[in-house]
Amino acid sequence: MINSHWMEEALLLARQAAEEDEVPVGAVIFSSEGKVIAQGYNRREQEQNPIAHAEILVIQAASQATKSWRLTDCTLVVTLEPCPMCLAACQQARIVKVIYGAADPKGGALSLGYRLHEDLRTHHRFNVVHEPHSECSEILSRFFQKKRIQDRMKK
Protein backbone atom coordinates (compact mmCIF):
# COMPACT_ATOMS: atom_id res chain seq x y z
CA MET A 1 0.00 0.00 0.00
CA ILE A 2 1.26 3.45 -0.93
CA ASN A 3 1.72 6.20 1.57
CA SER A 4 -1.53 8.13 1.06
CA HIS A 5 0.51 11.34 1.15
CA TRP A 6 1.59 10.81 -2.47
CA MET A 7 -1.96 10.32 -3.72
CA GLU A 8 -3.08 13.38 -1.75
CA GLU A 9 -0.34 15.37 -3.52
CA ALA A 10 -1.56 14.07 -6.88
CA LEU A 11 -5.14 15.01 -5.94
CA LEU A 12 -4.06 18.57 -5.12
CA LEU A 13 -2.64 18.78 -8.63
CA ALA A 14 -5.83 17.30 -10.10
CA ARG A 15 -7.85 19.98 -8.30
CA GLN A 16 -5.55 22.64 -9.77
CA ALA A 17 -6.16 21.19 -13.23
CA ALA A 18 -9.93 21.34 -12.68
CA GLU A 19 -9.66 24.99 -11.61
CA GLU A 20 -7.89 25.65 -14.91
CA ASP A 21 -10.64 23.81 -16.83
CA GLU A 22 -8.37 20.86 -17.59
CA VAL A 23 -9.38 17.22 -17.11
CA PRO A 24 -8.48 16.77 -13.43
CA VAL A 25 -5.59 14.34 -13.46
CA GLY A 26 -2.54 14.93 -11.28
CA ALA A 27 0.74 13.04 -11.07
CA VAL A 28 3.77 12.91 -8.79
CA ILE A 29 7.10 11.15 -9.31
CA PHE A 30 9.16 10.35 -6.24
CA SER A 31 12.41 8.50 -5.60
CA SER A 32 12.93 5.37 -3.51
CA GLU A 33 14.09 7.68 -0.70
CA GLY A 34 10.70 9.42 -0.77
CA LYS A 35 11.93 12.64 -2.37
CA VAL A 36 9.52 14.33 -4.80
CA ILE A 37 11.31 14.61 -8.13
CA ALA A 38 8.49 16.22 -10.15
CA GLN A 39 4.78 16.88 -10.17
CA GLY A 40 2.28 17.95 -12.77
CA TYR A 41 -1.22 17.81 -14.14
CA ASN A 42 -3.05 17.70 -17.46
CA ARG A 43 -2.46 20.72 -19.68
CA ARG A 44 -3.90 19.64 -23.03
CA GLU A 45 -6.29 22.58 -23.31
CA GLN A 46 -3.80 25.22 -22.21
CA GLU A 47 -1.06 23.93 -24.47
CA GLN A 48 -3.41 22.71 -27.23
CA ASN A 49 -1.25 19.61 -27.21
CA PRO A 50 -2.81 16.14 -27.41
CA ILE A 51 0.09 14.56 -25.51
CA ALA A 52 0.16 17.03 -22.59
CA HIS A 53 -1.13 14.37 -20.18
CA ALA A 54 -0.12 14.63 -16.53
CA GLU A 55 2.08 11.54 -16.79
CA ILE A 56 3.97 12.75 -19.88
CA LEU A 57 4.57 16.19 -18.39
CA VAL A 58 5.76 14.81 -15.04
CA ILE A 59 8.08 12.30 -16.73
CA GLN A 60 9.60 15.14 -18.77
CA ALA A 61 10.02 17.29 -15.65
CA ALA A 62 11.57 14.41 -13.69
CA SER A 63 14.01 13.69 -16.52
CA GLN A 64 15.06 17.34 -16.56
CA ALA A 65 15.39 17.43 -12.77
CA THR A 66 17.52 14.28 -12.64
CA LYS A 67 19.34 15.08 -15.89
CA SER A 68 18.55 11.59 -17.11
CA TRP A 69 15.81 10.01 -19.17
CA ARG A 70 16.27 6.84 -17.12
CA LEU A 71 14.03 7.18 -14.06
CA THR A 72 15.10 3.79 -12.71
CA ASP A 73 14.70 4.83 -9.07
CA CYS A 74 11.29 6.44 -9.46
CA THR A 75 7.63 5.69 -8.78
CA LEU A 76 4.80 7.51 -10.52
CA VAL A 77 1.57 8.14 -8.62
CA VAL A 78 -1.34 9.34 -10.75
CA THR A 79 -4.99 9.91 -10.01
CA LEU A 80 -6.27 8.16 -13.17
CA GLU A 81 -5.23 4.92 -14.86
CA PRO A 82 -2.63 5.72 -17.53
CA CYS A 83 -3.69 5.55 -21.16
CA PRO A 84 -1.65 3.37 -23.56
CA MET A 85 0.55 6.34 -24.53
CA CYS A 86 1.36 7.17 -20.91
CA LEU A 87 2.00 3.56 -19.95
CA ALA A 88 4.42 3.31 -22.89
CA ALA A 89 6.13 6.53 -21.74
CA CYS A 90 6.61 4.97 -18.29
CA GLN A 91 8.19 1.95 -19.97
CA GLN A 92 10.49 4.16 -22.02
CA ALA A 93 11.50 6.19 -18.95
CA ARG A 94 12.26 3.00 -16.97
CA ILE A 95 9.85 3.93 -14.18
CA VAL A 96 9.91 1.15 -11.55
CA LYS A 97 6.31 1.41 -10.38
CA VAL A 98 3.04 3.14 -11.31
CA ILE A 99 0.23 3.56 -8.79
CA TYR A 100 -3.13 4.95 -9.88
CA GLY A 101 -6.29 5.83 -7.98
CA ALA A 102 -9.17 5.60 -10.47
CA ALA A 103 -9.74 3.07 -13.23
CA ASP A 104 -10.51 4.31 -16.74
CA PRO A 105 -12.60 1.64 -18.50
CA LYS A 106 -12.76 3.56 -21.79
CA GLY A 107 -9.21 4.89 -21.99
CA GLY A 108 -6.98 3.17 -19.46
CA ALA A 109 -4.27 0.91 -20.85
CA LEU A 110 -4.89 -1.92 -18.40
CA SER A 111 -8.67 -1.69 -18.66
CA LEU A 112 -8.31 -1.96 -22.43
CA GLY A 113 -5.95 -4.93 -22.13
CA TYR A 114 -2.65 -3.23 -23.01
CA ARG A 115 -0.24 -4.67 -20.47
CA LEU A 116 3.00 -3.34 -21.92
CA HIS A 117 4.52 -3.18 -18.45
CA GLU A 118 4.40 -7.01 -18.25
CA ASP A 119 5.27 -7.89 -21.85
CA LEU A 120 8.27 -10.24 -21.83
CA ARG A 121 9.24 -9.06 -25.31
CA THR A 122 10.11 -5.58 -24.01
CA HIS A 123 13.40 -4.56 -22.44
CA HIS A 124 11.85 -3.05 -19.31
CA ARG A 125 9.04 -4.33 -17.13
CA PHE A 126 7.59 -2.64 -14.07
CA ASN A 127 4.80 -2.90 -11.53
CA VAL A 128 1.46 -1.19 -11.99
CA VAL A 129 -0.89 -1.10 -9.00
CA HIS A 130 -4.48 0.10 -8.79
CA GLU A 131 -5.13 1.47 -5.33
CA PRO A 132 -8.73 2.66 -5.52
CA HIS A 133 -9.25 6.11 -4.08
CA SER A 134 -12.81 7.42 -4.11
CA GLU A 135 -11.82 11.06 -4.49
CA CYS A 136 -9.85 10.29 -7.66
CA SER A 137 -13.05 9.04 -9.27
CA GLU A 138 -15.27 11.71 -7.72
CA ILE A 139 -13.23 14.66 -8.98
CA LEU A 140 -13.46 13.31 -12.53
CA SER A 141 -17.20 12.63 -12.24
CA ARG A 142 -17.87 16.15 -10.95
CA PHE A 143 -15.74 17.70 -13.69
CA PHE A 144 -17.50 15.89 -16.53
CA GLN A 145 -20.94 16.41 -14.99
CA LYS A 146 -20.23 20.16 -14.90
CA LYS A 147 -19.05 20.02 -18.54
CA ARG A 148 -22.25 18.28 -19.63
CA ILE A 149 -24.35 20.92 -17.88
CA GLN A 150 -22.34 23.70 -19.53
CA ASP A 151 -22.78 22.05 -22.94
CA ARG A 152 -26.56 21.78 -22.45
CA MET A 153 -26.76 25.44 -21.47
CA LYS A 154 -24.96 26.46 -24.68
CA LYS A 155 -27.66 24.81 -26.82
PDB file of C-alpha atoms in Angstrom:
ATOM      1  CA  MET A   1       0.000   0.000   0.000  1.00  0.00           C
ATOM      2  CA  ILE A   2       1.260   3.445  -0.933  1.00  0.00           C
ATOM      3  CA  ASN A   3       1.717   6.198   1.570  1.00  0.00           C
ATOM      4  CA  SER A   4      -1.533   8.125   1.063  1.00  0.00           C
ATOM      5  CA  HIS A   5       0.506  11.337   1.151  1.00  0.00           C
ATOM      6  CA  TRP A   6       1.593  10.809  -2.472  1.00  0.00           C
ATOM      7  CA  MET A   7      -1.964  10.321  -3.716  1.00  0.00           C
ATOM      8  CA  GLU A   8      -3.077  13.377  -1.747  1.00  0.00           C
ATOM      9  CA  GLU A   9      -0.338  15.371  -3.521  1.00  0.00           C
ATOM     10  CA  ALA A  10      -1.558  14.072  -6.882  1.00  0.00           C
ATOM     11  CA  LEU A  11      -5.138  15.007  -5.937  1.00  0.00           C
ATOM     12  CA  LEU A  12      -4.062  18.572  -5.116  1.00  0.00           C
ATOM     13  CA  LEU A  13      -2.640  18.785  -8.627  1.00  0.00           C
ATOM     14  CA  ALA A  14      -5.827  17.304 -10.099  1.00  0.00           C
ATOM     15  CA  ARG A  15      -7.846  19.984  -8.300  1.00  0.00           C
ATOM     16  CA  GLN A  16      -5.547  22.643  -9.766  1.00  0.00           C
ATOM     17  CA  ALA A  17      -6.161  21.190 -13.226  1.00  0.00           C
ATOM     18  CA  ALA A  18      -9.930  21.343 -12.676  1.00  0.00           C
ATOM     19  CA  GLU A  19      -9.660  24.992 -11.608  1.00  0.00           C
ATOM     20  CA  GLU A  20      -7.891  25.652 -14.909  1.00  0.00           C
ATOM     21  CA  ASP A  21     -10.644  23.809 -16.826  1.00  0.00           C
ATOM     22  CA  GLU A  22      -8.370  20.859 -17.594  1.00  0.00           C
ATOM     23  CA  VAL A  23      -9.380  17.224 -17.114  1.00  0.00           C
ATOM     24  CA  PRO A  24      -8.480  16.770 -13.433  1.00  0.00           C
ATOM     25  CA  VAL A  25      -5.585  14.344 -13.460  1.00  0.00           C
ATOM     26  CA  GLY A  26      -2.536  14.933 -11.280  1.00  0.00           C
ATOM     27  CA  ALA A  27       0.740  13.038 -11.072  1.00  0.00           C
ATOM     28  CA  VAL A  28       3.765  12.907  -8.785  1.00  0.00           C
ATOM     29  CA  ILE A  29       7.096  11.150  -9.306  1.00  0.00           C
ATOM     30  CA  PHE A  30       9.160  10.347  -6.239  1.00  0.00           C
ATOM     31  CA  SER A  31      12.410   8.497  -5.596  1.00  0.00           C
ATOM     32  CA  SER A  32      12.931   5.373  -3.507  1.00  0.00           C
ATOM     33  CA  GLU A  33      14.087   7.684  -0.703  1.00  0.00           C
ATOM     34  CA  GLY A  34      10.704   9.420  -0.770  1.00  0.00           C
ATOM     35  CA  LYS A  35      11.931  12.644  -2.375  1.00  0.00           C
ATOM     36  CA  VAL A  36       9.517  14.329  -4.796  1.00  0.00           C
ATOM     37  CA  ILE A  37      11.307  14.614  -8.126  1.00  0.00           C
ATOM     38  CA  ALA A  38       8.493  16.220 -10.150  1.00  0.00           C
ATOM     39  CA  GLN A  39       4.784  16.875 -10.166  1.00  0.00           C
ATOM     40  CA  GLY A  40       2.283  17.951 -12.775  1.00  0.00           C
ATOM     41  CA  TYR A  41      -1.221  17.808 -14.144  1.00  0.00           C
ATOM     42  CA  ASN A  42      -3.054  17.695 -17.465  1.00  0.00           C
ATOM     43  CA  ARG A  43      -2.458  20.723 -19.681  1.00  0.00           C
ATOM     44  CA  ARG A  44      -3.903  19.641 -23.033  1.00  0.00           C
ATOM     45  CA  GLU A  45      -6.295  22.578 -23.307  1.00  0.00           C
ATOM     46  CA  GLN A  46      -3.800  25.221 -22.205  1.00  0.00           C
ATOM     47  CA  GLU A  47      -1.062  23.927 -24.472  1.00  0.00           C
ATOM     48  CA  GLN A  48      -3.409  22.712 -27.228  1.00  0.00           C
ATOM     49  CA  ASN A  49      -1.251  19.607 -27.210  1.00  0.00           C
ATOM     50  CA  PRO A  50      -2.812  16.137 -27.408  1.00  0.00           C
ATOM     51  CA  ILE A  51       0.085  14.559 -25.506  1.00  0.00           C
ATOM     52  CA  ALA A  52       0.162  17.025 -22.588  1.00  0.00           C
ATOM     53  CA  HIS A  53      -1.134  14.370 -20.180  1.00  0.00           C
ATOM     54  CA  ALA A  54      -0.116  14.632 -16.534  1.00  0.00           C
ATOM     55  CA  GLU A  55       2.085  11.543 -16.794  1.00  0.00           C
ATOM     56  CA  ILE A  56       3.967  12.749 -19.878  1.00  0.00           C
ATOM     57  CA  LEU A  57       4.574  16.186 -18.389  1.00  0.00           C
ATOM     58  CA  VAL A  58       5.758  14.813 -15.043  1.00  0.00           C
ATOM     59  CA  ILE A  59       8.084  12.302 -16.733  1.00  0.00           C
ATOM     60  CA  GLN A  60       9.601  15.142 -18.772  1.00  0.00           C
ATOM     61  CA  ALA A  61      10.020  17.288 -15.654  1.00  0.00           C
ATOM     62  CA  ALA A  62      11.568  14.408 -13.694  1.00  0.00           C
ATOM     63  CA  SER A  63      14.010  13.687 -16.517  1.00  0.00           C
ATOM     64  CA  GLN A  64      15.064  17.335 -16.562  1.00  0.00           C
ATOM     65  CA  ALA A  65      15.386  17.428 -12.766  1.00  0.00           C
ATOM     66  CA  THR A  66      17.517  14.276 -12.639  1.00  0.00           C
ATOM     67  CA  LYS A  67      19.340  15.082 -15.891  1.00  0.00           C
ATOM     68  CA  SER A  68      18.545  11.586 -17.106  1.00  0.00           C
ATOM     69  CA  TRP A  69      15.806  10.007 -19.171  1.00  0.00           C
ATOM     70  CA  ARG A  70      16.269   6.843 -17.118  1.00  0.00           C
ATOM     71  CA  LEU A  71      14.031   7.179 -14.062  1.00  0.00           C
ATOM     72  CA  THR A  72      15.103   3.790 -12.708  1.00  0.00           C
ATOM     73  CA  ASP A  73      14.700   4.826  -9.075  1.00  0.00           C
ATOM     74  CA  CYS A  74      11.290   6.442  -9.461  1.00  0.00           C
ATOM     75  CA  THR A  75       7.633   5.690  -8.784  1.00  0.00           C
ATOM     76  CA  LEU A  76       4.804   7.513 -10.521  1.00  0.00           C
ATOM     77  CA  VAL A  77       1.572   8.142  -8.617  1.00  0.00           C
ATOM     78  CA  VAL A  78      -1.337   9.338 -10.753  1.00  0.00           C
ATOM     79  CA  THR A  79      -4.991   9.908 -10.006  1.00  0.00           C
ATOM     80  CA  LEU A  80      -6.267   8.156 -13.172  1.00  0.00           C
ATOM     81  CA  GLU A  81      -5.226   4.915 -14.856  1.00  0.00           C
ATOM     82  CA  PRO A  82      -2.632   5.724 -17.533  1.00  0.00           C
ATOM     83  CA  CYS A  83      -3.689   5.546 -21.165  1.00  0.00           C
ATOM     84  CA  PRO A  84      -1.648   3.370 -23.562  1.00  0.00           C
ATOM     85  CA  MET A  85       0.551   6.336 -24.535  1.00  0.00           C
ATOM     86  CA  CYS A  86       1.359   7.172 -20.913  1.00  0.00           C
ATOM     87  CA  LEU A  87       2.001   3.558 -19.949  1.00  0.00           C
ATOM     88  CA  ALA A  88       4.418   3.312 -22.890  1.00  0.00           C
ATOM     89  CA  ALA A  89       6.129   6.527 -21.736  1.00  0.00           C
ATOM     90  CA  CYS A  90       6.606   4.968 -18.288  1.00  0.00           C
ATOM     91  CA  GLN A  91       8.186   1.954 -19.971  1.00  0.00           C
ATOM     92  CA  GLN A  92      10.494   4.160 -22.024  1.00  0.00           C
ATOM     93  CA  ALA A  93      11.501   6.189 -18.950  1.00  0.00           C
ATOM     94  CA  ARG A  94      12.258   3.002 -16.971  1.00  0.00           C
ATOM     95  CA  ILE A  95       9.849   3.927 -14.176  1.00  0.00           C
ATOM     96  CA  VAL A  96       9.909   1.152 -11.553  1.00  0.00           C
ATOM     97  CA  LYS A  97       6.307   1.406 -10.377  1.00  0.00           C
ATOM     98  CA  VAL A  98       3.044   3.137 -11.308  1.00  0.00           C
ATOM     99  CA  ILE A  99       0.234   3.560  -8.792  1.00  0.00           C
ATOM    100  CA  TYR A 100      -3.128   4.946  -9.881  1.00  0.00           C
ATOM    101  CA  GLY A 101      -6.287   5.832  -7.979  1.00  0.00           C
ATOM    102  CA  ALA A 102      -9.166   5.605 -10.473  1.00  0.00           C
ATOM    103  CA  ALA A 103      -9.742   3.070 -13.230  1.00  0.00           C
ATOM    104  CA  ASP A 104     -10.510   4.314 -16.740  1.00  0.00           C
ATOM    105  CA  PRO A 105     -12.600   1.637 -18.497  1.00  0.00           C
ATOM    106  CA  LYS A 106     -12.761   3.564 -21.793  1.00  0.00           C
ATOM    107  CA  GLY A 107      -9.213   4.890 -21.993  1.00  0.00           C
ATOM    108  CA  GLY A 108      -6.978   3.174 -19.463  1.00  0.00           C
ATOM    109  CA  ALA A 109      -4.266   0.914 -20.848  1.00  0.00           C
ATOM    110  CA  LEU A 110      -4.886  -1.915 -18.398  1.00  0.00           C
ATOM    111  CA  SER A 111      -8.670  -1.690 -18.657  1.00  0.00           C
ATOM    112  CA  LEU A 112      -8.306  -1.962 -22.434  1.00  0.00           C
ATOM    113  CA  GLY A 113      -5.948  -4.930 -22.129  1.00  0.00           C
ATOM    114  CA  TYR A 114      -2.654  -3.226 -23.013  1.00  0.00           C
ATOM    115  CA  ARG A 115      -0.243  -4.673 -20.470  1.00  0.00           C
ATOM    116  CA  LEU A 116       2.997  -3.344 -21.924  1.00  0.00           C
ATOM    117  CA  HIS A 117       4.518  -3.183 -18.454  1.00  0.00           C
ATOM    118  CA  GLU A 118       4.400  -7.011 -18.250  1.00  0.00           C
ATOM    119  CA  ASP A 119       5.270  -7.886 -21.846  1.00  0.00           C
ATOM    120  CA  LEU A 120       8.269 -10.245 -21.830  1.00  0.00           C
ATOM    121  CA  ARG A 121       9.236  -9.061 -25.308  1.00  0.00           C
ATOM    122  CA  THR A 122      10.109  -5.583 -24.009  1.00  0.00           C
ATOM    123  CA  HIS A 123      13.396  -4.564 -22.441  1.00  0.00           C
ATOM    124  CA  HIS A 124      11.850  -3.046 -19.305  1.00  0.00           C
ATOM    125  CA  ARG A 125       9.044  -4.333 -17.134  1.00  0.00           C
ATOM    126  CA  PHE A 126       7.591  -2.641 -14.069  1.00  0.00           C
ATOM    127  CA  ASN A 127       4.796  -2.900 -11.534  1.00  0.00           C
ATOM    128  CA  VAL A 128       1.460  -1.190 -11.990  1.00  0.00           C
ATOM    129  CA  VAL A 129      -0.890  -1.097  -9.002  1.00  0.00           C
ATOM    130  CA  HIS A 130      -4.482   0.099  -8.790  1.00  0.00           C
ATOM    131  CA  GLU A 131      -5.130   1.474  -5.335  1.00  0.00           C
ATOM    132  CA  PRO A 132      -8.733   2.658  -5.524  1.00  0.00           C
ATOM    133  CA  HIS A 133      -9.252   6.108  -4.077  1.00  0.00           C
ATOM    134  CA  SER A 134     -12.813   7.421  -4.115  1.00  0.00           C
ATOM    135  CA  GLU A 135     -11.823  11.064  -4.494  1.00  0.00           C
ATOM    136  CA  CYS A 136      -9.846  10.288  -7.660  1.00  0.00           C
ATOM    137  CA  SER A 137     -13.055   9.036  -9.266  1.00  0.00           C
ATOM    138  CA  GLU A 138     -15.266  11.710  -7.718  1.00  0.00           C
ATOM    139  CA  ILE A 139     -13.234  14.665  -8.980  1.00  0.00           C
ATOM    140  CA  LEU A 140     -13.457  13.311 -12.527  1.00  0.00           C
ATOM    141  CA  SER A 141     -17.196  12.630 -12.240  1.00  0.00           C
ATOM    142  CA  ARG A 142     -17.869  16.150 -10.946  1.00  0.00           C
ATOM    143  CA  PHE A 143     -15.743  17.701 -13.688  1.00  0.00           C
ATOM    144  CA  PHE A 144     -17.504  15.887 -16.531  1.00  0.00           C
ATOM    145  CA  GLN A 145     -20.945  16.414 -14.989  1.00  0.00           C
ATOM    146  CA  LYS A 146     -20.232  20.157 -14.900  1.00  0.00           C
ATOM    147  CA  LYS A 147     -19.048  20.021 -18.538  1.00  0.00           C
ATOM    148  CA  ARG A 148     -22.251  18.277 -19.634  1.00  0.00           C
ATOM    149  CA  ILE A 149     -24.355  20.923 -17.885  1.00  0.00           C
ATOM    150  CA  GLN A 150     -22.344  23.698 -19.532  1.00  0.00           C
ATOM    151  CA  ASP A 151     -22.777  22.047 -22.938  1.00  0.00           C
ATOM    152  CA  ARG A 152     -26.558  21.784 -22.454  1.00  0.00           C
ATOM    153  CA  MET A 153     -26.763  25.442 -21.474  1.00  0.00           C
ATOM    154  CA  LYS A 154     -24.958  26.460 -24.683  1.00  0.00           C
ATOM    155  CA  LYS A 155     -27.660  24.806 -26.820  1.00  0.00           C
TER     156      LYS A 155
END
